[in-house]
Amino acid sequence: MRVAVLRVTIAIGTALMGGLALFAEEGAIDALGSATLPSLEQRLAEIDEQLDELAQPSLRGGIGAIGFRSSSHKSGDHTEWIKIDLGREYTIDQVVLAPLLWRDSKQGFEADAFPISFRILAGTDGDSNGTVIANYPSTAHLLPRIAPLVVPVKKGTTASWVRIEATQLAARSFDGRHVFQLSEVLVFSGDENVALRQPVTASSNHIERLQRTWGSRFLTDGNLPYLMDGALGKKSVAYVSQPAQNPSLTVDLGESILISGIHLHAVEQSDTVPQAHPGNFGIPLHLKVEGANDPGFLDATELLDFQFDSFDDIGSIMMWSFPETRCRYVRITDANPEQELFQIGFAEIEVLAAGRNVALGKPISGTGTLHPATRSFGVLTDGFNLYGEILPVRTWMNQLALRHDLEVERPRVIAELSARYAKQRATLKYAGWLIAFMLAGGIILVLIQKAARQRAIFETRERIAANLHDELGANLYAIGLFGNLAKQEVEEKNDNGKWSKLMEYTDAVCALTTETGATARYCTNLLAAKDLYADLSGEMKRMADRLLADMQHTLTITDDEIIRSLSPRRRNGLFRFYKECLTNILRHSGATRVQTILSADSRNIRLRVTDNGSGIAGLHTPPSLKRRARLLGGKVNVESPEEGGTRITLKVQPKKLLNFGSWL
């Protein structure tokens, strides 16, 4: 827990001295706009994590002193100032301004009449003019706020006085008059508030009827408008004694220490509305604090003797400083002789040495008896109050200031993230449309290319058909013509029949030429056809007749309509598979009889080729048939029927697509 507080404190110090309040400045929008999306997301996570560890700006209730207010003016073009005499020279490093708070009926609490522009000067006794240590030409970027304003001071600055000059006054809420007002001013040298209860002079003072709640002395009395509401630590109920005459509490610091201040945390107000008491419960009207090194206080030194004249001197945390005194024991006493019985009580007692609480965790004792068993002496030095861990005043002020900066920054980061996400969604939408257009364009391009390829194929086929018809047909016709002429010449001169063998050869040449011409015409017609293998049944029959002319063969086809409905590629694949089967039979089987059955239904196309040849060794499917079946997307099976020979069966689904290799 202490480590967490230390980590937050270090972060706060780094932030404030390095000017981390980036997004509260005028360049915030530019800084957000130039940040990357991951850095914005990381920054939002960091803000949320820090907010969980920072003190809450809980506000005091009840009655009490308000702070300082100058004379009022009709316009803001006046300069008002306050000057704090520190008593001696200190090396200061931070000034904290607690604004005066006003309850707005719509906006809630907000700083009232915080200067529109101001500057802070510091100097020593020999320097009446001083040096400007901070200048705010405009405070627009600091408002609205209820948190204190932390002003870092250049390292090594030495001062015995600090002056705050409001160079442009703001209008107060209830009547629009222009004033300079603050609740509290703290000047830190390390962890010590050296301005605590130091004398204050001002250019003017509030002179209205409620003078007792306004005054320059309230600027340094240590009574802040906030409750110590730490984010970490456990809750601790305040100590309250049984009624007794002049009750006292004694803290044993464990060793003799040079101490210089004391903070008394009042018993917490009830959380009801309205409150149960005005806030002075447990606080002696005449408070006396003594220090000693002897446990019996035989060598007692008076550290503080304070008379509470009114509720104006009472706050949630009452702070005093005194000359450094070396002692081990500190005793707090109700010194009011006129009060017979009194219940003394506090939430915490802090004894300070150089701004550090040396009473933390130290034993404590008191006169009289405890109130209930739960309100033990130990709660007075356990470091906790009803809200959580009690922080050093400087750390507390810094956490409240940092929380304000982060809470201002957070919605800006969220807004920028929302804008980025919206831009991303729009970009994705445009990208989606672009992809759709590109996809459509790609499809159109593919179709155009496919059409171009088909056109090129058709043109090539037409050229081949034309060449076959014109060149090959003409040549074959010329060969046939010369054959006939040769035959005629032989017949005229063959008077004794000695050229009869030549006549047979000439007849064979003429017959072969006629047959080749018919084949060329068939190929020409086939290439010129617009729908290749449209009549698959007829093509298969003609091919079988040519290849199996010397064999007994049959071809049976059922449901020719389904076969005609197949795509050209499918019909081409079936034709080539069948041709490969017949070629294998001619080359290897030695068969004399071939039977082919091509059947089709809505589920399968089945091609079965059976021969009575020598069969296939091991019934291994020939690689050429495997390849053709794969291109068709079908399955091929080789078996040997009972009567001998080979049976090849191909099964193909009618609607299964083929790849482009089926053309091969």
XYZ file of C-alpha atoms in Angstrom:
664
model
C 0.000 0.000 0.000
C 2.812 2.390 0.926
C 4.605 1.412 -2.272
C 1.521 2.286 -4.293
C 1.278 5.702 -2.638
C 4.976 6.275 -3.227
C 4.599 5.315 -6.898
C 1.696 7.732 -7.319
C 3.628 10.449 -5.508
C 6.644 9.997 -7.775
C 4.387 10.076 -10.817
C 2.762 13.258 -9.556
C 6.095 14.950 -8.933
C 7.360 14.009 -12.368
C 4.129 15.120 -13.971
C 3.988 18.479 -12.313
C 7.641 19.392 -12.641
C 7.714 18.187 -16.270
C 4.505 19.911 -17.230
C 2.451 16.754 -17.718
C -0.771 18.742 -17.785
C -0.384 18.751 -21.551
C -4.010 18.252 -22.388
C -5.103 21.090 -20.136
C -3.084 23.547 -22.161
C -4.031 25.310 -25.364
C -2.049 22.836 -27.503
C -4.049 19.859 -26.227
C -6.057 19.343 -29.395
C -2.926 19.397 -31.572
C -1.195 16.927 -29.236
C -4.165 14.586 -29.359
C -4.483 14.911 -33.109
C -0.856 13.943 -33.699
C -0.952 10.930 -31.346
C -1.288 7.445 -32.800
C -4.332 5.304 -32.075
C -2.402 2.770 -29.932
C -0.834 5.601 -27.901
C -4.290 7.117 -27.297
C -5.655 3.756 -26.144
C -2.645 3.279 -23.898
C -3.030 6.806 -22.525
C -6.696 6.176 -21.662
C -5.739 2.983 -19.818
C -3.014 4.890 -17.927
C -5.467 7.639 -16.948
C -8.003 5.129 -15.605
C -5.288 3.305 -13.692
C -3.994 6.536 -12.134
C -7.480 7.786 -11.237
C -8.036 4.632 -9.202
C -5.014 5.539 -7.052
C -5.599 9.277 -6.557
C -7.364 11.042 -3.698
C -10.966 12.100 -4.253
C -11.934 15.814 -4.113
C -14.459 15.344 -1.297
C -15.624 18.673 0.123
C -16.142 19.784 3.698
C -19.552 20.485 5.112
C -20.743 22.334 8.175
C -19.655 25.860 9.036
C -16.301 27.598 9.276
C -14.014 30.212 7.803
C -14.284 30.624 4.032
C -11.064 32.333 3.007
C -9.823 35.668 1.675
C -11.825 38.114 -0.439
C -10.680 41.529 -1.609
C -12.813 44.613 -2.041
C -15.266 44.340 -4.924
C -15.179 46.346 -8.176
C -17.563 46.975 -11.042
C -15.006 45.797 -13.593
C -12.072 43.418 -13.614
C -9.494 45.998 -14.646
C -8.030 46.271 -11.166
C -5.019 44.729 -9.473
C -5.395 43.128 -6.058
C -2.673 41.281 -4.194
C -1.843 39.341 -1.069
C 1.622 38.913 0.497
C 2.703 36.107 2.814
C 5.640 36.728 5.150
C 7.407 33.372 5.659
C 9.295 34.577 8.740
C 12.709 33.597 7.386
C 14.333 32.491 4.143
C 13.397 29.093 2.720
C 14.266 27.269 -0.468
C 10.787 26.865 -1.936
C 9.795 24.525 -4.778
C 6.002 24.692 -5.005
C 3.069 27.035 -4.429
C -0.477 25.676 -4.110
C -3.601 27.815 -4.534
C -6.869 26.397 -3.226
C -9.751 28.164 -4.989
C -12.763 29.472 -3.150
C -15.694 27.174 -3.972
C -19.257 28.153 -4.828
C -22.233 25.848 -5.158
C -23.859 26.408 -8.559
C -27.452 25.166 -8.754
C -26.845 23.569 -12.178
C -23.141 22.790 -12.407
C -22.502 21.884 -8.767
C -19.398 23.189 -7.008
C -16.902 25.272 -8.964
C -14.147 27.806 -8.345
C -15.660 31.240 -7.826
C -13.958 34.442 -9.018
C -10.620 32.708 -9.676
C -8.396 35.408 -11.245
C -8.556 35.739 -15.039
C -4.835 36.491 -14.984
C -2.305 36.559 -12.183
C 1.355 36.207 -11.368
C 3.356 35.030 -8.369
C 6.447 36.827 -7.104
C 8.970 35.777 -4.461
C 11.762 37.688 -2.750
C 13.886 38.059 0.321
C 14.005 40.730 2.997
C 16.537 42.767 1.048
C 14.518 42.550 -2.179
C 11.226 44.412 -1.968
C 10.437 44.023 -5.697
C 10.959 40.270 -5.900
C 11.148 37.992 -8.930
C 8.261 36.592 -10.958
C 8.298 32.841 -10.352
C 5.038 32.107 -12.224
C 2.892 34.038 -14.691
C -0.576 33.138 -15.969
C -1.724 35.670 -18.617
C -4.919 33.636 -18.914
C -6.471 31.007 -16.668
C -9.180 29.969 -19.132
C -7.503 26.591 -19.680
C -7.440 25.973 -15.908
C -11.179 26.388 -15.378
C -13.659 25.128 -14.393
C -12.117 23.403 -11.399
C -12.575 22.679 -7.738
C -9.117 21.131 -7.303
C -6.163 23.159 -6.045
C -3.774 24.648 -8.582
C -0.221 23.400 -8.132
C 2.425 25.857 -9.355
C 5.959 24.419 -9.618
C 8.779 26.764 -8.680
C 12.202 26.803 -10.296
C 14.715 24.733 -8.395
C 16.928 26.735 -6.029
C 14.459 29.617 -5.517
C 15.005 31.245 -2.125
C 12.326 33.454 -0.564
C 11.245 34.975 2.706
C 8.003 36.289 1.233
C 5.603 35.362 -1.554
C 3.166 37.752 -3.234
C 0.242 36.772 -5.490
C -1.009 39.550 -7.788
C -4.362 39.237 -9.555
C -3.905 41.483 -12.606
C -7.367 40.794 -14.081
C -10.228 40.138 -11.665
C -13.114 37.743 -12.291
C -16.760 38.288 -11.402
C -18.154 36.449 -8.391
C -21.213 34.330 -9.024
C -23.900 35.791 -6.791
C -23.811 39.458 -7.868
C -21.291 39.819 -10.732
C -18.961 42.101 -8.776
C -15.241 41.615 -9.527
C -13.047 40.418 -6.664
C -9.872 38.490 -5.884
C -10.547 35.551 -3.600
C -8.869 32.315 -2.548
C -9.515 29.687 0.098
C -5.933 28.795 1.046
C -2.322 29.345 -0.075
C 0.372 26.770 0.670
C 4.097 27.319 0.041
C 6.205 24.168 0.189
C 9.846 23.707 1.006
C 10.137 19.988 0.507
C 7.205 18.447 2.384
C 6.828 21.369 4.799
C 4.212 24.086 4.277
C 6.293 27.090 5.346
C 3.341 29.459 4.856
C 1.268 27.748 7.583
C -0.223 30.355 9.949
C 2.226 33.001 8.752
C 1.063 36.653 8.648
C -0.640 37.895 5.475
C -1.083 41.429 4.189
C -3.409 42.384 1.361
C -4.138 45.294 -0.942
C -7.704 45.310 0.402
C -10.049 43.207 2.502
C -13.683 42.231 2.341
C -15.632 44.712 4.470
C -19.125 43.252 4.303
C -21.241 42.027 7.178
C -19.836 38.477 7.389
C -16.367 39.728 8.228
C -15.673 36.904 10.716
C -15.703 34.242 7.953
C -13.542 36.291 5.584
C -10.052 37.565 6.175
C -6.476 37.404 4.993
C -5.498 35.329 8.053
C -7.649 32.466 6.759
C -5.364 32.143 3.705
C -2.682 30.378 5.795
C -4.646 28.820 8.667
C -4.372 25.308 7.171
C -8.155 24.848 6.967
C -8.711 23.577 3.427
C -12.139 23.164 1.782
C -11.451 19.434 1.228
C -11.732 16.263 3.270
C -8.757 13.892 3.380
C -10.280 11.193 1.135
C -7.434 8.917 0.047
C -8.124 6.324 -2.618
C -6.077 3.591 -0.933
C -5.968 1.982 2.480
C -8.470 0.735 5.023
C -11.066 2.735 6.928
C -10.410 3.670 10.522
C -12.969 4.992 13.022
C -11.852 7.984 15.091
C -10.935 7.778 18.775
C -13.248 9.442 21.322
C -12.666 9.214 25.099
C -15.190 8.878 27.892
C -16.162 12.196 29.523
C -13.402 13.312 31.920
C -12.005 16.468 33.456
C -9.112 17.894 31.437
C -8.500 14.685 29.438
C -5.131 14.295 27.673
C -3.433 12.144 25.051
C 0.310 11.337 24.993
C 2.319 10.085 21.992
C 5.597 8.222 22.542
C 7.825 8.857 19.498
C 10.254 6.133 20.625
C 13.270 8.441 20.574
C 14.088 12.099 20.963
C 13.326 13.814 17.650
C 13.511 17.406 16.449
C 9.836 18.187 15.712
C 8.302 21.366 14.247
C 4.567 20.884 13.774
C 1.394 18.999 14.553
C -1.711 18.081 12.542
C -4.909 17.135 14.348
C -7.598 15.404 12.266
C -11.051 16.142 13.659
C -13.551 13.405 14.370
C -15.387 12.812 11.089
C -18.677 14.586 10.592
C -21.725 12.351 10.295
C -22.628 11.551 6.699
C -26.247 12.512 7.223
C -27.925 15.616 5.813
C -28.005 17.807 7.849
C -25.025 16.924 10.026
C -25.402 15.927 13.649
C -23.025 18.562 15.103
C -21.215 21.678 13.884
C -17.786 20.013 13.695
C -16.200 20.806 17.083
C -16.896 17.436 18.667
C -13.851 16.151 20.588
C -11.808 19.321 20.041
C -10.832 21.214 23.223
C -11.727 24.884 23.106
C -8.426 25.535 24.871
C -5.855 23.258 23.304
C -2.455 22.786 24.869
C 0.414 20.787 23.332
C 3.596 20.020 25.276
C 6.794 18.159 24.457
C 9.194 16.398 26.798
C 11.933 13.807 26.990
C 10.849 12.673 30.469
C 7.771 10.379 30.490
C 6.435 12.291 33.503
C 6.851 15.593 31.612
C 9.106 16.989 34.318
C 11.053 18.770 31.558
C 7.939 19.777 29.583
C 8.195 22.476 26.916
C 5.068 24.235 25.688
C 4.770 23.737 21.942
C 1.300 25.178 21.370
C -1.331 27.002 23.388
C -4.332 27.738 21.209
C -7.706 29.152 22.143
C -10.567 28.414 19.704
C -12.550 31.632 19.701
C -15.206 30.381 17.269
C -16.032 27.667 14.782
C -14.048 29.628 12.202
C -10.808 28.176 13.600
C -11.993 24.571 13.362
C -11.528 22.465 10.252
C -11.331 18.835 9.249
C -7.529 19.054 9.607
C -6.077 21.634 12.008
C -2.427 22.399 11.348
C 0.120 24.272 13.430
C 3.838 24.806 13.178
C 6.137 25.791 16.045
C 9.866 26.290 16.611
C 11.875 23.108 16.249
C 12.026 21.291 19.588
C 13.746 18.035 20.440
C 11.519 15.706 22.445
C 10.303 12.123 22.676
C 6.872 12.583 24.213
C 4.094 14.851 22.965
C 1.028 15.513 25.151
C -2.248 17.038 23.987
C -4.489 18.385 26.748
C -7.877 20.012 27.179
C -6.720 23.017 29.235
C -10.124 24.633 29.800
C -10.408 25.006 33.600
C -14.082 25.949 33.464
C -15.160 22.724 31.769
C -15.759 19.916 34.266
C -16.197 17.013 31.835
C -15.063 16.722 28.232
C -14.730 13.976 25.588
C -11.476 14.462 23.732
C -11.179 12.764 20.362
C -9.455 12.846 16.979
C -9.295 10.757 13.829
C -5.484 11.007 13.669
C -2.605 12.781 15.370
C 0.391 13.629 13.183
C 3.603 14.955 14.725
C 5.832 16.484 12.038
C 9.588 16.591 11.646
C 10.640 18.402 8.437
C 7.152 17.791 7.077
C 7.258 14.024 7.812
C 4.844 12.338 10.246
C 7.062 10.733 12.918
C 4.077 9.640 15.066
C 2.919 7.065 12.508
C 2.459 3.698 14.218
C 3.794 4.966 17.542
C 2.142 4.016 20.876
C -0.258 6.424 22.478
C -1.873 6.662 25.894
C -4.447 8.880 27.568
C -6.197 9.750 30.788
C -9.624 8.371 31.595
C -11.183 5.345 29.977
C -11.847 4.502 26.332
C -15.272 5.217 24.873
C -16.241 1.865 23.311
C -13.875 -1.035 22.813
C -13.638 -0.321 19.092
C -12.277 3.186 19.641
C -8.765 2.269 20.765
C -5.772 4.568 21.188
C -4.104 2.843 18.231
C -6.443 4.455 15.681
C -4.889 7.835 16.517
C -1.557 6.921 14.892
C -2.493 4.161 12.414
C -2.283 6.496 9.376
C -5.931 6.019 8.360
C -9.182 7.901 8.713
C -12.784 7.066 7.847
C -11.990 7.302 4.083
C -8.640 5.535 3.865
C -4.952 6.373 4.073
C -3.898 9.780 5.350
C -1.481 11.428 2.933
C 1.169 14.112 3.467
C -0.412 17.487 2.699
C 1.804 18.136 -0.312
C 1.059 14.688 -1.765
C -2.651 15.235 -1.095
C -2.696 18.587 -2.909
C -0.693 17.175 -5.815
C -3.030 14.198 -6.169
C -6.103 16.439 -6.232
C -4.469 18.657 -8.866
C -3.400 15.685 -10.962
C -6.874 14.134 -10.710
C -8.331 17.378 -12.074
C -5.897 17.372 -15.013
C -6.603 13.706 -15.786
C -10.372 14.177 -15.545
C -10.091 17.080 -17.986
C -7.861 15.053 -20.276
C -9.906 11.836 -20.181
C -13.025 13.016 -22.096
C -10.782 14.651 -24.698
C -8.918 11.381 -25.210
C -12.237 9.507 -25.420
C -13.581 12.039 -27.925
C -10.445 11.705 -30.052
C -10.650 7.912 -29.870
C -14.323 8.021 -30.862
C -13.452 10.238 -33.820
C -10.641 7.882 -34.831
C -12.930 4.846 -34.528
C -15.611 6.599 -36.576
C -12.990 7.455 -39.189
C -11.831 3.844 -39.186
C -15.395 2.627 -39.684
C -15.851 5.043 -42.573
C -12.525 3.944 -44.051
C -13.487 0.296 -43.694
C -16.813 1.041 -45.339
C -15.104 2.755 -48.263
C -12.546 -0.052 -48.389
C -15.394 -2.573 -48.469
C -16.990 -0.795 -51.391
C -13.607 -0.526 -53.108
C -12.960 -4.240 -52.601
C -16.437 -5.018 -53.926
C -15.796 -2.869 -57.000
C -12.361 -4.421 -57.478
C -13.834 -7.905 -57.093
C -16.579 -7.104 -59.588
C -13.977 -5.633 -61.929
C -11.831 -8.737 -61.483
C -14.773 -10.988 -62.304
C -15.601 -8.908 -65.360
C -11.935 -9.008 -66.403
C -11.847 -12.793 -65.986
C -15.016 -13.135 -68.043
C -13.590 -10.861 -70.723
C -10.355 -12.854 -70.773
C -12.288 -16.117 -70.879
C -14.400 -14.825 -73.750
C -11.227 -13.687 -75.495
C -9.665 -17.120 -75.011
C -12.794 -18.833 -76.295
C -12.821 -16.525 -79.271
C -9.146 -17.277 -79.923
C -9.901 -21.018 -79.698
C -12.803 -20.704 -82.096
C -10.692 -18.631 -84.498
C -7.863 -21.181 -84.301
C -10.257 -24.021 -84.948
C -11.707 -22.143 -87.901
C -8.224 -21.531 -89.330
C -7.287 -25.197 -88.872
C -10.580 -26.261 -90.470
C -9.987 -23.862 -93.352
C -6.443 -25.144 -93.817
C -7.632 -28.735 -93.724
C -10.353 -27.961 -96.204
C -8.278 -25.832 -98.540
C -4.782 -27.337 -98.384
C -5.164 -30.921 -97.230
C -8.448 -31.422 -99.106
C -6.995 -30.025 -102.302
C -3.855 -32.129 -101.963
C -5.817 -35.297 -101.357
C -8.031 -34.511 -104.316
C -4.924 -33.991 -106.475
C -3.438 -37.303 -105.259
C -6.681 -39.074 -106.113
C -6.803 -37.418 -109.542
C -3.209 -38.456 -110.287
C -4.043 -41.965 -109.093
C -6.966 -42.196 -111.503
C -4.805 -40.889 -114.358
C -2.132 -43.448 -113.527
C -4.762 -46.210 -113.457
C -6.161 -45.067 -116.843
C -2.669 -45.020 -118.325
C -1.943 -48.501 -117.026
C -5.239 -49.869 -118.373
C -4.506 -48.479 -121.831
C -1.025 -50.028 -122.054
C -1.573 -53.271 -120.110
C -2.270 -55.487 -123.091
C -0.864 -58.695 -121.687
C -1.790 -58.208 -118.000
C 1.754 -57.925 -116.791
C 0.938 -54.731 -114.774
C -1.975 -56.280 -112.943
C -0.201 -55.956 -109.561
C 0.403 -52.286 -110.221
C -3.319 -51.940 -110.869
C -4.064 -53.332 -107.406
C -1.687 -50.843 -105.772
C -3.231 -47.984 -107.747
C -6.726 -49.039 -106.635
C -5.528 -49.148 -103.012
C -4.044 -45.645 -103.272
C -7.303 -44.277 -104.688
C -9.373 -46.010 -102.004
C -7.091 -44.709 -99.207
C -7.174 -41.216 -100.653
C -10.954 -41.293 -100.738
C -11.106 -42.519 -97.155
C -8.548 -39.894 -95.963
C -10.532 -37.146 -97.699
C -13.672 -38.281 -95.917
C -11.776 -38.194 -92.587
C -10.429 -34.723 -93.373
C -13.936 -33.486 -94.116
C -15.133 -34.991 -90.877
C -12.329 -33.273 -88.909
C -13.083 -30.030 -90.697
C -16.733 -30.239 -89.776
C -15.816 -31.189 -86.216
C -13.455 -28.216 -85.746
C -15.900 -25.809 -87.305
C -18.713 -26.940 -84.991
C -19.759 -24.256 -82.482
C -20.633 -26.842 -79.804
C -17.873 -29.425 -79.519
C -19.131 -32.994 -79.111
C -22.730 -31.811 -78.985
C -23.721 -35.229 -80.332
C -21.594 -37.296 -77.976
C -23.443 -40.517 -78.729
C -22.908 -40.131 -82.455
C -19.255 -39.195 -82.032
C -18.591 -42.228 -79.854
C -20.323 -44.515 -82.377
C -18.344 -43.137 -85.321
C -15.065 -43.420 -83.428
C -15.847 -47.035 -82.440
C -16.705 -47.873 -86.037
C -13.371 -46.537 -87.232
C -11.180 -48.041 -84.512
C -12.974 -51.360 -84.128
C -13.744 -52.002 -87.807
C -12.260 -55.532 -87.647
C -13.959 -56.449 -84.330
C -17.429 -57.287 -83.229
C -18.566 -54.319 -81.159
C -21.767 -52.844 -79.691
C -22.520 -49.434 -78.164
C -25.602 -48.966 -75.966
C -26.557 -45.514 -74.657
C -29.454 -44.817 -72.240
C -31.005 -41.441 -71.344
C -29.290 -39.475 -74.072
C -30.993 -36.245 -72.842
C -28.888 -36.128 -69.656
C -25.740 -36.730 -71.684
C -26.640 -33.932 -74.103
C -27.152 -31.559 -71.153
C -23.546 -32.023 -69.991
C -21.068 -29.200 -70.446
C -18.721 -29.335 -73.467
C -15.815 -30.058 -71.160
C -17.652 -32.964 -69.575
C -18.616 -34.418 -72.964
C -15.033 -33.959 -74.189
C -13.703 -35.737 -71.101
C -16.040 -38.711 -71.576
C -15.175 -38.943 -75.264
C -11.419 -38.927 -74.577
C -11.747 -41.497 -71.762
C -13.671 -43.825 -74.109
C -11.121 -43.326 -76.875
C -8.298 -44.184 -74.460
C -10.111 -47.402 -73.492
C -10.513 -48.460 -77.148
C -6.888 -47.575 -77.925
C -5.675 -49.765 -75.048
C -7.860 -52.642 -76.285
C -6.412 -52.373 -79.798
C -2.830 -52.177 -78.568
C -2.712 -54.699 -75.757
C -5.726 -56.969 -75.391
C -5.917 -59.043 -78.581
C -9.716 -58.961 -78.186
C -12.235 -59.827 -80.931
C -15.335 -58.527 -79.193
C -16.031 -55.216 -77.391
C -19.220 -54.150 -75.577
C -19.839 -50.544 -74.462
C -22.710 -49.330 -72.245
C -23.155 -45.606 -71.456
C -25.951 -44.976 -68.947
C -27.009 -41.820 -67.084
C -29.427 -40.777 -64.331
C -29.728 -37.799 -61.963
C -27.030 -39.163 -59.640
C -24.391 -40.847 -61.810
C -23.056 -41.238 -65.336
C -21.631 -44.733 -65.814
C -19.436 -45.790 -68.757
C -18.662 -49.523 -68.920
C -16.334 -51.036 -71.562
C -15.926 -54.845 -71.686
C -13.659 -56.895 -73.956
C -12.813 -60.617 -74.309
C -9.079 -60.073 -74.551
C -6.149 -61.317 -72.483
C -6.929 -59.017 -69.510
C -4.722 -56.700 -67.457
C -2.017 -58.187 -65.227
C -2.857 -57.599 -61.570
C -5.931 -55.605 -62.599
C -3.911 -52.389 -62.228
C -5.630 -49.331 -63.636
C -3.607 -47.867 -66.493
C -2.152 -44.436 -65.561
C -3.729 -42.820 -68.640
C -7.204 -43.900 -67.475
C -6.494 -42.705 -63.914
C -5.528 -39.304 -65.252
C -8.649 -39.024 -67.424
C -10.870 -40.098 -64.513
C -9.236 -37.559 -62.191
C -9.787 -34.755 -64.693
C -13.424 -35.807 -64.944
C -13.740 -35.814 -61.166
C -14.851 -39.450 -61.294
C -13.763 -42.907 -60.166
C -12.451 -45.729 -62.402
C -12.525 -49.433 -61.603
C -10.849 -52.346 -63.460
C -12.116 -55.908 -63.030
C -12.081 -59.254 -64.791
C -15.530 -60.730 -65.629
C -16.214 -64.466 -65.154
C -16.109 -65.155 -68.903
C -12.619 -63.563 -69.134
C -11.272 -60.357 -70.549
C -11.396 -56.937 -68.903
C -14.168 -54.631 -67.741
C -13.451 -50.937 -67.146
C -16.120 -48.906 -65.297
C -16.142 -45.101 -64.934
C -18.549 -43.336 -62.562
C -19.021 -39.551 -62.688
C -21.522 -37.245 -60.967
C -23.351 -35.158 -63.595
C -23.082 -31.850 -61.682
C -19.531 -32.188 -60.388
C -17.278 -29.533 -61.862
C -14.194 -30.397 -63.860
C -10.912 -28.543 -63.823
C -9.489 -26.885 -66.890
C -7.150 -29.793 -67.475
C -10.037 -31.857 -68.901
C -9.357 -30.152 -72.214
C -5.963 -31.786 -72.338
